[in-house]
DNA sequence: GACGGCTCAGTGGCCTAGCCAATAGGACAA
DNA sequence: TTGTCCTATTGGCTAGGCCACTGAGCCGTC
């Protein structure tokens, strides 16, 4: 074995379709396109990019696999709402509907996230958390279940932790969490109980009390798990 | 909002390249091909699959994006060693070398994992943990740093938790952890300290004491973080 | 007016055929 | 042994074409 090692660098070559895919994503963010917006037709896009339709097609396959776009036969190419691949979601769901697993993962991540949030939250973070709390309260007062507000709250807390990796992991299981969330909030009286739990978490984060935030979050997640386990 | 819901199912159509990609992966696992093995040349593979080279090419792009194969101009198509996408690794590393983030994520996951392991470990799990402990001790006695044993130990504990999702997440950051691991164990006297920490965790797991296992693991991860922070 | 079927333009799906470019390995000269 | 060159093999990419699907508008029937 020669240990010649990485001297002048591996020097990897880029394929055309990769460049095309990058140009497309760049174009998307430049024009601030959102989910549901359409890309130009393939023929037109191909000529304006100066590549053949086959190459453009490869680029679109790549973007499709990543989860950026959805190519629809006879219709067109539209942007997808999930910029990141939640392949995990698919994998887990395909394997078995393991709700308890989701709860465990959520507990692991969010307990830590709450502690970090208590230590690192900025005023802006607190404002966002407060807004989510209010949104959920309003929704419940209006007779709703506060599903959206619940989601906003957890996202705000996650962002307040300022930990990219943990945030990434949360986003990976967000789809799975959403299902348990709806399940949970459909139980009578549950929305108000859940809101109270949120308030407790928010207070601890605002106070900068990591241990209390962590404990409150743990209790909250366990509350949710009650439901999930019932139907297991 | 019409809640017509999922009646006869969305009925999604499969593209040819998807079927091709599936056939290829099936063929790979059937023939038990491993990293470094080669796929047949495109022309040959295309005709034997009954599709055009363009379509096959799309399938290969998809497999390449997922991380199953690497297509090399003028050489051929070879299997990659990472069957699952550790895109997180790339993303994080590309963004910035955020060691603290890794520590946080590891703390979140492994603290919970240790607790679950204490509750769920089988005799087989305990044997594996014990074996890892012994391997690390032997390596250190022989003058080594016990890097491999360290890895074995954490993997054994993770498996003992019997939580697929958490295990999946650990595997996703395993590459990042490995780097901090080597860093840590290179410090003088660190291998023995680390081994002692492992023993404490293993004892708690064997005793079925979730809280103690959790605390021991937390302490252990924090020990590792000392190093990483030094060079931050 | 509501419903159902028809047509057609636009769009992606896939193929054939072909040339270009990179690689690896052998032949051969220094 | 070393370095150069040649060449077969393999992927990269293009051009052009036909087919299949979608959606919207039109039109007749009830």
Coordinates of C-alpha atoms (C1' of nucleotides) in Angstrom, one line a residue:
Chain A
X1 CA 0.0 0.0 0.0
X2 CA 1.5 3.3 -1.0
X3 CA 0.6 6.0 1.5
X4 CA 1.2 8.7 -1.1
X5 CA -1.8 10.3 0.5
X6 CA -3.7 13.4 -0.5
X7 CA -1.0 15.5 -2.0
X8 CA -2.1 17.7 -4.8
X9 CA -5.7 16.9 -3.8
X10 CA -8.0 14.3 -5.5
X11 CA -9.1 17.0 -8.0
X12 CA -12.5 15.9 -8.7
X13 CA -14.2 16.8 -11.9
X14 CA -17.7 18.2 -12.0
X15 CA -20.3 16.8 -14.2
X16 CA -22.3 19.1 -16.3
X17 CA -25.6 18.2 -14.7
X18 CA -24.2 19.2 -11.3
X19 CA -23.4 22.7 -12.6
X20 CA -26.8 22.9 -14.1
X21 CA -28.4 21.8 -10.9
X22 CA -26.5 24.5 -9.0
X23 CA -27.4 27.2 -11.5
X24 CA -31.1 26.2 -11.1
X25 CA -31.0 26.3 -7.3
X26 CA -29.1 29.6 -7.5
X27 CA -31.8 30.9 -9.9
X28 CA -34.5 29.7 -7.5
X29 CA -33.0 31.6 -4.5
X30 CA -32.2 34.7 -6.6
X31 CA -35.8 35.0 -7.7
X32 CA -37.0 34.0 -4.3
X33 CA -39.2 31.2 -5.7
X34 CA -41.3 29.3 -3.2
X35 CA -43.1 25.9 -3.1
X36 CA -45.6 25.6 -5.9
X37 CA -43.8 28.0 -8.2
X38 CA -42.9 26.6 -11.6
X39 CA -39.6 26.3 -13.5
X40 CA -39.6 27.1 -17.2
X41 CA -40.4 24.3 -19.6
X42 CA -37.5 21.9 -20.2
X43 CA -36.9 22.9 -23.8
X44 CA -36.8 26.5 -23.0
X45 CA -34.7 26.0 -19.9
X46 CA -32.3 23.8 -21.7
X47 CA -31.6 26.2 -24.5
X48 CA -31.3 29.2 -22.1
X49 CA -28.8 27.2 -20.1
X50 CA -27.0 26.1 -23.2
X51 CA -27.3 22.4 -22.6
X52 CA -29.2 19.6 -24.1
X53 CA -32.5 18.4 -22.8
X54 CA -30.9 15.1 -21.7
X55 CA -28.4 16.9 -19.4
X56 CA -31.1 19.2 -18.0
X57 CA -33.1 16.1 -17.3
X58 CA -30.3 14.6 -15.3
X59 CA -30.0 17.8 -13.3
X60 CA -33.8 17.7 -12.6
X61 CA -33.5 14.0 -11.5
X62 CA -30.8 15.1 -9.0
X63 CA -32.9 17.9 -7.7
X64 CA -35.9 15.6 -7.5
X65 CA -33.9 13.1 -5.5
X66 CA -32.7 15.7 -3.1
X67 CA -36.3 16.9 -2.8
X68 CA -36.1 20.3 -4.3
X69 CA -38.5 19.9 -7.2
X70 CA -41.2 17.6 -8.5
X71 CA -41.3 16.9 -12.2
X72 CA -44.8 16.2 -13.4
X73 CA -45.4 14.6 -16.7
X74 CA -47.5 16.7 -19.0
X75 CA -47.7 19.5 -16.5
X76 CA -44.3 21.0 -15.7
X77 CA -41.7 21.2 -13.0
X78 CA -42.7 22.7 -9.6
X79 CA -40.8 23.5 -6.5
X80 CA -41.3 21.2 -3.5
X81 CA -41.9 22.4 0.0
X82 CA -39.3 20.3 1.6
X83 CA -35.9 21.7 0.8
X84 CA -34.1 19.0 2.7
X85 CA -34.4 15.3 2.3
X86 CA -36.5 13.7 4.9
X87 CA -35.5 10.3 3.7
X88 CA -35.5 9.1 7.3
X89 CA -39.2 9.8 7.4
X90 CA -39.8 7.5 4.5
X91 CA -37.4 4.9 5.8
X92 CA -39.0 4.7 9.2
X93 CA -42.5 4.8 7.9
X94 CA -41.8 2.1 5.5
X95 CA -40.2 -0.1 8.1
X96 CA -42.9 0.2 10.7
X97 CA -45.1 2.8 12.3
X98 CA -43.0 3.1 15.4
X99 CA -44.5 6.0 17.3
X100 CA -42.6 5.3 20.5
X101 CA -39.4 5.6 18.6
X102 CA -40.4 9.1 17.5
X103 CA -41.2 10.1 21.1
X104 CA -37.8 8.8 22.3
X105 CA -35.9 10.7 19.6
X106 CA -37.9 13.8 20.2
X107 CA -37.3 13.6 24.0
X108 CA -33.6 13.2 23.4
X109 CA -33.4 16.2 21.1
X110 CA -35.8 18.6 22.6
X111 CA -34.7 18.2 26.2
X112 CA -31.3 19.2 25.2
X113 CA -32.6 21.9 22.9
X114 CA -34.6 23.5 25.7
X115 CA -31.6 23.6 27.9
X116 CA -29.5 25.2 25.2
X117 CA -32.3 27.7 24.4
X118 CA -32.4 28.8 28.0
X119 CA -28.7 29.6 27.8
X120 CA -28.5 31.2 24.4
X121 CA -31.8 32.8 23.5
X122 CA -31.7 36.3 22.2
X123 CA -34.5 38.8 22.6
X124 CA -35.5 38.1 19.1
X125 CA -35.9 34.4 20.0
X126 CA -38.0 35.2 23.0
X127 CA -40.2 37.4 20.8
X128 CA -40.8 34.6 18.4
X129 CA -41.6 32.1 21.2
X130 CA -44.0 34.6 22.7
X131 CA -45.7 35.1 19.3
X132 CA -46.1 31.4 18.9
X133 CA -47.6 31.1 22.3
X134 CA -50.1 33.8 21.5
X135 CA -51.0 32.3 18.1
X136 CA -51.8 29.0 19.8
X137 CA -53.9 30.7 22.5
X138 CA -55.9 32.7 19.9
X139 CA -56.5 29.6 17.9
X140 CA -57.7 27.6 20.8
X141 CA -60.0 30.5 22.0
X142 CA -61.4 30.5 18.5
X143 CA -62.3 26.8 18.9
X144 CA -59.2 25.4 17.1
X145 CA -56.8 22.8 18.3
X146 CA -53.8 25.0 18.0
X147 CA -51.9 22.6 15.8
X148 CA -50.1 25.4 13.9
X149 CA -49.2 27.3 17.0
X150 CA -47.8 24.2 18.6
X151 CA -45.6 23.7 15.6
X152 CA -44.5 27.3 15.6
X153 CA -43.6 27.1 19.3
X154 CA -41.4 24.1 18.9
X155 CA -39.7 25.5 15.9
X156 CA -39.0 28.8 17.7
X157 CA -37.5 27.0 20.7
X158 CA -35.4 24.9 18.4
X159 CA -34.1 28.0 16.6
X160 CA -33.4 29.6 20.0
X161 CA -31.0 26.8 20.8
X162 CA -28.7 28.0 18.0
X163 CA -27.4 24.5 17.3
X164 CA -27.4 23.8 13.5
X165 CA -26.9 20.1 13.9
X166 CA -29.7 19.6 16.4
X167 CA -31.9 21.8 14.3
X168 CA -31.2 19.7 11.3
X169 CA -32.1 16.5 13.2
X170 CA -35.3 18.0 14.4
X171 CA -36.2 18.9 10.8
X172 CA -35.6 15.4 9.8
X173 CA -38.2 14.0 12.1
X174 CA -40.5 16.9 11.9
X175 CA -42.8 15.1 9.5
X176 CA -43.1 12.2 12.0
X177 CA -43.6 14.6 14.9
X178 CA -46.4 16.4 13.0
X179 CA -48.5 13.2 12.9
X180 CA -48.2 12.6 16.6
X181 CA -48.9 16.2 17.2
X182 CA -52.2 16.2 15.4
X183 CA -53.1 12.9 17.2
X184 CA -52.4 14.4 20.5
X185 CA -54.2 17.7 20.1
X186 CA -57.3 16.0 19.0
X187 CA -57.9 14.7 22.4
X188 CA -60.4 16.7 24.5
X189 CA -58.9 19.4 26.7
X190 CA -55.5 18.5 25.4
X191 CA -54.8 21.8 23.6
X192 CA -55.1 23.9 26.8
X193 CA -53.0 21.5 28.8
X194 CA -50.4 21.6 26.1
X195 CA -50.4 25.3 26.0
X196 CA -49.8 25.5 29.7
X197 CA -46.8 23.2 29.2
X198 CA -45.5 25.5 26.6
X199 CA -45.9 28.5 28.9
X200 CA -43.8 26.7 31.5
X201 CA -41.1 26.0 29.0
X202 CA -41.1 29.5 27.7
X203 CA -40.8 30.9 31.2
X204 CA -37.8 28.8 32.0
X205 CA -36.1 29.7 28.8
X206 CA -36.8 33.4 29.4
X207 CA -35.4 33.1 32.9
X208 CA -32.3 31.4 31.6
X209 CA -32.9 28.4 33.7
X210 CA -31.5 25.5 31.7
X211 CA -32.4 22.7 34.1
X212 CA -36.0 23.9 34.5
X213 CA -36.4 24.3 30.7
X214 CA -35.1 20.9 30.2
X215 CA -37.4 19.3 32.8
X216 CA -40.4 21.2 31.5
X217 CA -39.8 20.1 28.0
X218 CA -39.3 16.5 29.1
X219 CA -42.7 16.6 30.9
X220 CA -44.3 18.1 27.8
X221 CA -43.0 15.4 25.5
X222 CA -44.1 12.7 27.9
X223 CA -47.5 14.2 27.9
X224 CA -47.7 13.8 24.2
X225 CA -46.5 10.3 24.4
X226 CA -49.4 9.3 26.5
X227 CA -51.6 9.5 23.5
X228 CA -49.3 7.8 21.1
X229 CA -48.9 4.9 23.4
X230 CA -52.6 4.4 23.9
X231 CA -53.1 3.7 20.3
X232 CA -50.0 1.6 19.9
Chain B
X1 CA -60.7 23.6 2.6
X2 CA -62.3 20.5 1.3
X3 CA -61.5 17.6 3.5
X4 CA -62.2 15.1 0.8
X5 CA -59.1 13.3 2.1
X6 CA -57.3 10.4 0.7
X7 CA -59.9 8.4 -1.0
X8 CA -58.7 6.2 -3.8
X9 CA -55.1 7.3 -3.0
X10 CA -53.1 9.8 -4.9
X11 CA -51.9 7.0 -7.3
X12 CA -48.5 8.2 -8.2
X13 CA -46.8 7.2 -11.3
X14 CA -43.3 5.8 -11.4
X15 CA -40.7 7.0 -13.7
X16 CA -38.6 4.6 -15.7
X17 CA -35.4 5.7 -14.1
X18 CA -36.8 4.9 -10.7
X19 CA -37.5 1.4 -11.6
X20 CA -34.1 1.1 -13.2
X21 CA -32.5 2.4 -10.0
X22 CA -34.4 -0.1 -7.9
X23 CA -33.4 -3.0 -10.2
X24 CA -29.8 -2.0 -9.9
X25 CA -29.9 -1.8 -6.1
X26 CA -31.7 -5.1 -6.0
X27 CA -29.1 -6.6 -8.3
X28 CA -26.4 -5.2 -6.0
X29 CA -27.8 -6.7 -2.9
X30 CA -28.6 -10.0 -4.6
X31 CA -25.0 -10.4 -5.8
X32 CA -23.8 -9.1 -2.5
X33 CA -21.6 -6.5 -4.1
X34 CA -19.5 -4.3 -1.8
X35 CA -17.8 -1.0 -2.0
X36 CA -15.3 -0.9 -4.9
X37 CA -17.1 -3.4 -7.0
X38 CA -18.0 -2.4 -10.4
X39 CA -21.3 -2.2 -12.3
X40 CA -21.3 -3.4 -15.9
X41 CA -20.6 -0.8 -18.6
X42 CA -23.4 1.5 -19.4
X43 CA -24.1 0.3 -22.9
X44 CA -24.2 -3.3 -21.8
X45 CA -26.3 -2.6 -18.7
X46 CA -28.7 -0.5 -20.7
X47 CA -29.4 -3.2 -23.2
X48 CA -29.7 -5.9 -20.6
X49 CA -32.2 -3.8 -18.7
X50 CA -34.0 -2.9 -21.9
X51 CA -33.7 0.8 -21.6
X52 CA -31.8 3.5 -23.4
X53 CA -28.5 4.8 -22.2
X54 CA -30.1 8.1 -21.4
X55 CA -32.5 6.6 -19.0
X56 CA -29.9 4.4 -17.4
X57 CA -27.8 7.5 -17.0
X58 CA -30.7 9.2 -15.1
X59 CA -30.9 6.2 -12.8
X60 CA -27.2 6.4 -12.2
X61 CA -27.4 10.1 -11.4
X62 CA -30.1 9.3 -8.8
X63 CA -28.0 6.6 -7.2
X64 CA -25.0 8.9 -7.3
X65 CA -26.9 11.6 -5.5
X66 CA -28.1 9.2 -2.9
X67 CA -24.6 8.0 -2.4
X68 CA -24.8 4.4 -3.7
X69 CA -22.4 4.6 -6.6
X70 CA -19.7 6.8 -8.1
X71 CA -19.6 7.2 -11.8
X72 CA -16.1 7.8 -13.2
X73 CA -15.6 9.2 -16.6
X74 CA -13.5 6.8 -18.7
X75 CA -13.3 4.2 -16.0
X76 CA -16.7 2.9 -15.0
X77 CA -19.3 2.9 -12.3
X78 CA -18.2 1.7 -8.8
X79 CA -20.0 1.2 -5.6
X80 CA -19.5 3.6 -2.8
X81 CA -18.9 2.6 0.7
X82 CA -21.6 4.6 2.3
X83 CA -24.9 3.0 1.6
X84 CA -26.8 5.7 3.4
X85 CA -26.4 9.3 2.8
X86 CA -24.3 11.1 5.4
X87 CA -25.1 14.3 3.7
X88 CA -25.4 15.9 7.1
X89 CA -21.7 15.2 7.5
X90 CA -20.9 17.0 4.3
X91 CA -23.2 19.8 5.0
X92 CA -21.9 20.5 8.4
X93 CA -18.3 20.1 7.4
X94 CA -18.8 22.4 4.4
X95 CA -20.5 25.0 6.5
X96 CA -18.0 25.2 9.2
X97 CA -16.1 22.9 11.4
X98 CA -18.4 23.2 14.4
X99 CA -17.1 20.7 16.9
X100 CA -19.3 22.1 19.7
X101 CA -22.4 21.4 17.7
X102 CA -21.3 17.8 17.4
X103 CA -20.8 17.6 21.2
X104 CA -24.2 19.0 21.8
X105 CA -25.9 16.6 19.4
X106 CA -24.0 13.7 20.9
X107 CA -24.9 14.7 24.4
X108 CA -28.6 14.9 23.5
X109 CA -28.6 11.5 21.8
X110 CA -26.3 9.5 23.9
X111 CA -27.7 10.6 27.3
X112 CA -31.1 9.4 26.2
X113 CA -29.6 6.3 24.7
X114 CA -27.8 5.4 27.9
X115 CA -31.0 5.7 29.8
X116 CA -32.9 3.5 27.4
X117 CA -30.1 1.0 27.3
X118 CA -30.3 0.6 31.1
X119 CA -34.0 -0.3 30.7
X120 CA -33.8 -2.5 27.7
X121 CA -30.5 -4.2 27.5
X122 CA -30.5 -7.9 27.0
X123 CA -27.8 -10.3 28.2
X124 CA -26.5 -10.2 24.7
X125 CA -26.2 -6.5 24.8
X126 CA -24.3 -6.7 28.0
X127 CA -21.9 -9.2 26.6
X128 CA -21.2 -6.9 23.7
X129 CA -20.6 -4.0 25.9
X130 CA -18.3 -6.0 28.1
X131 CA -16.4 -7.2 25.1
X132 CA -15.9 -3.7 23.9
X133 CA -14.6 -2.7 27.3
X134 CA -12.1 -5.5 27.3
X135 CA -11.0 -4.7 23.8
X136 CA -10.3 -1.1 24.7
X137 CA -8.4 -2.2 27.9
X138 CA -6.3 -4.6 26.0
X139 CA -5.4 -2.1 23.4
X140 CA -4.4 0.5 26.0
X141 CA -2.3 -2.1 27.9
X142 CA -0.6 -2.7 24.6
X143 CA 0.3 0.9 24.3
X144 CA -2.6 1.9 22.0
X145 CA -5.1 4.6 22.4
X146 CA -8.1 2.4 22.4
X147 CA -9.8 4.3 19.6
X148 CA -11.4 1.2 18.1
X149 CA -12.6 -0.1 21.5
X150 CA -14.1 3.3 22.2
X151 CA -16.1 3.1 19.1
X152 CA -17.2 -0.4 19.7
X153 CA -18.4 0.5 23.2
X154 CA -20.5 3.4 22.0
X155 CA -22.0 1.3 19.2
X156 CA -22.8 -1.5 21.6
X157 CA -24.6 0.9 24.0
X158 CA -26.5 2.4 21.1
X159 CA -27.7 -1.0 20.0
X160 CA -28.7 -1.8 23.5
X161 CA -31.1 1.1 23.5
X162 CA -33.1 -0.7 20.9
X163 CA -34.3 2.5 19.3
X164 CA -34.0 2.5 15.5
X165 CA -34.5 6.2 15.1
X166 CA -31.9 7.2 17.6
X167 CA -29.5 4.6 16.2
X168 CA -30.0 6.1 12.8
X169 CA -29.3 9.5 14.0
X170 CA -26.1 8.4 15.8
X171 CA -24.9 6.8 12.6
X172 CA -25.5 10.0 10.8
X173 CA -23.1 11.9 13.0
X174 CA -20.8 9.0 13.6
X175 CA -18.3 10.3 11.1
X176 CA -18.1 13.6 12.9
X177 CA -17.9 11.9 16.2
X178 CA -15.0 9.8 15.1
X179 CA -12.9 12.9 14.5
X180 CA -13.4 14.2 17.9
X181 CA -12.8 10.8 19.3
X182 CA -9.4 10.5 17.9
X183 CA -8.6 14.0 18.9
X184 CA -9.6 13.3 22.5
X185 CA -7.8 10.0 22.9
X186 CA -4.6 11.5 21.7
X187 CA -4.3 13.4 24.8
X188 CA -1.9 11.9 27.5
X189 CA -3.6 9.8 30.0
X190 CA -7.0 10.3 28.4
X191 CA -7.5 6.7 27.3
X192 CA -7.5 5.4 30.8
X193 CA -9.8 8.2 32.1
X194 CA -12.1 7.4 29.2
X195 CA -12.1 3.7 29.9
X196 CA -13.0 4.4 33.5
X197 CA -16.0 6.5 32.3
X198 CA -17.0 3.6 30.1
X199 CA -16.9 1.2 33.1
X200 CA -19.2 3.5 35.1
X201 CA -21.7 3.7 32.2
X202 CA -21.6 0.0 31.7
X203 CA -22.1 -0.7 35.4
X204 CA -25.2 1.5 35.5
X205 CA -26.6 -0.1 32.4
X206 CA -26.0 -3.6 33.8
X207 CA -27.7 -2.5 37.0
X208 CA -30.7 -1.2 35.1
X209 CA -30.3 2.3 36.6
X210 CA -31.4 4.6 33.9
X211 CA -30.7 7.8 35.8
X212 CA -27.2 6.8 36.7
X213 CA -26.4 5.6 33.2
X214 CA -27.7 8.9 31.8
X215 CA -25.6 10.9 34.2
X216 CA -22.5 8.8 33.6
X217 CA -22.8 9.2 29.9
X218 CA -23.3 12.9 30.2
X219 CA -20.2 13.2 32.2
X220 CA -18.3 11.2 29.7
X221 CA -19.4 13.3 26.7
X222 CA -18.5 16.4 28.6
X223 CA -15.1 15.0 29.3
X224 CA -14.5 14.6 25.6
X225 CA -15.8 18.1 24.9
X226 CA -13.0 19.6 27.0
X227 CA -10.6 18.7 24.3
X228 CA -12.6 19.9 21.4
X229 CA -13.2 23.2 23.0
X230 CA -9.5 23.7 23.6
X231 CA -8.8 23.7 19.9
X232 CA -11.8 25.7 19.0
Chain C
dG1 C1' -77.0 26.0 -16.0
dA2 C1' -74.7 21.5 -15.2
dC3 C1' -72.6 17.8 -16.8
dG4 C1' -69.9 14.9 -19.8
dG5 C1' -67.1 14.1 -23.7
dC6 C1' -63.9 15.9 -27.3
dT7 C1' -60.0 18.3 -29.1
dC8 C1' -55.7 20.4 -29.0
dA9 C1' -51.7 22.9 -27.5
dG10 C1' -48.1 22.5 -24.2
dT11 C1' -45.1 19.7 -21.5
dG12 C1' -42.4 15.9 -19.8
dG13 C1' -40.8 10.7 -20.9
dC14 C1' -38.0 8.1 -23.5
dC15 C1' -35.5 6.5 -27.5
dT16 C1' -31.9 6.2 -31.4
dA17 C1' -27.6 7.5 -33.2
dG18 C1' -23.5 9.6 -32.9
dC19 C1' -19.3 12.0 -31.6
dC20 C1' -16.2 13.8 -27.9
dA21 C1' -13.3 13.1 -23.7
dA22 C1' -11.1 10.6 -20.0
dT23 C1' -8.9 6.4 -18.4
dA24 C1' -6.2 2.4 -18.0
dG25 C1' -3.1 -0.7 -19.7
dG26 C1' 0.0 -2.5 -23.1
dA27 C1' 3.7 -1.8 -26.6
dC28 C1' 7.8 0.2 -27.3
dA29 C1' 11.8 3.2 -27.1
dA30 C1' 15.4 5.4 -24.3
Chain D
dT1 C1' 13.6 0.8 -15.1
dT2 C1' 11.4 4.7 -16.9
dG3 C1' 8.8 7.4 -19.7
dT4 C1' 6.0 8.1 -24.0
dC5 C1' 2.7 6.9 -27.0
dC6 C1' -1.2 4.4 -28.8
dT7 C1' -5.6 2.3 -28.4
dA8 C1' -9.6 -0.1 -26.7
dT9 C1' -13.0 0.8 -23.4
dT10 C1' -16.0 3.6 -21.0
dG11 C1' -18.6 7.6 -19.6
dG12 C1' -20.3 12.6 -21.1
dC13 C1' -23.1 15.1 -23.9
dT14 C1' -25.8 16.5 -28.0
dA15 C1' -29.3 16.4 -31.6
dG16 C1' -33.6 15.2 -33.1
dG17 C1' -37.7 12.8 -32.9
dC18 C1' -42.0 10.4 -31.4
dC19 C1' -45.1 9.2 -27.7
dA20 C1' -47.9 10.0 -23.4
dC21 C1' -49.9 12.9 -20.2
dT22 C1' -52.2 17.2 -18.5
dG23 C1' -55.2 21.0 -18.5
dA24 C1' -58.2 24.2 -20.6
dG25 C1' -61.5 25.5 -23.7
dC26 C1' -65.3 24.1 -26.7
dC27 C1' -69.6 22.0 -27.5
dG28 C1' -73.4 19.1 -27.3
dT29 C1' -76.8 16.8 -24.2
dC30 C1' -80.0 16.8 -20.5

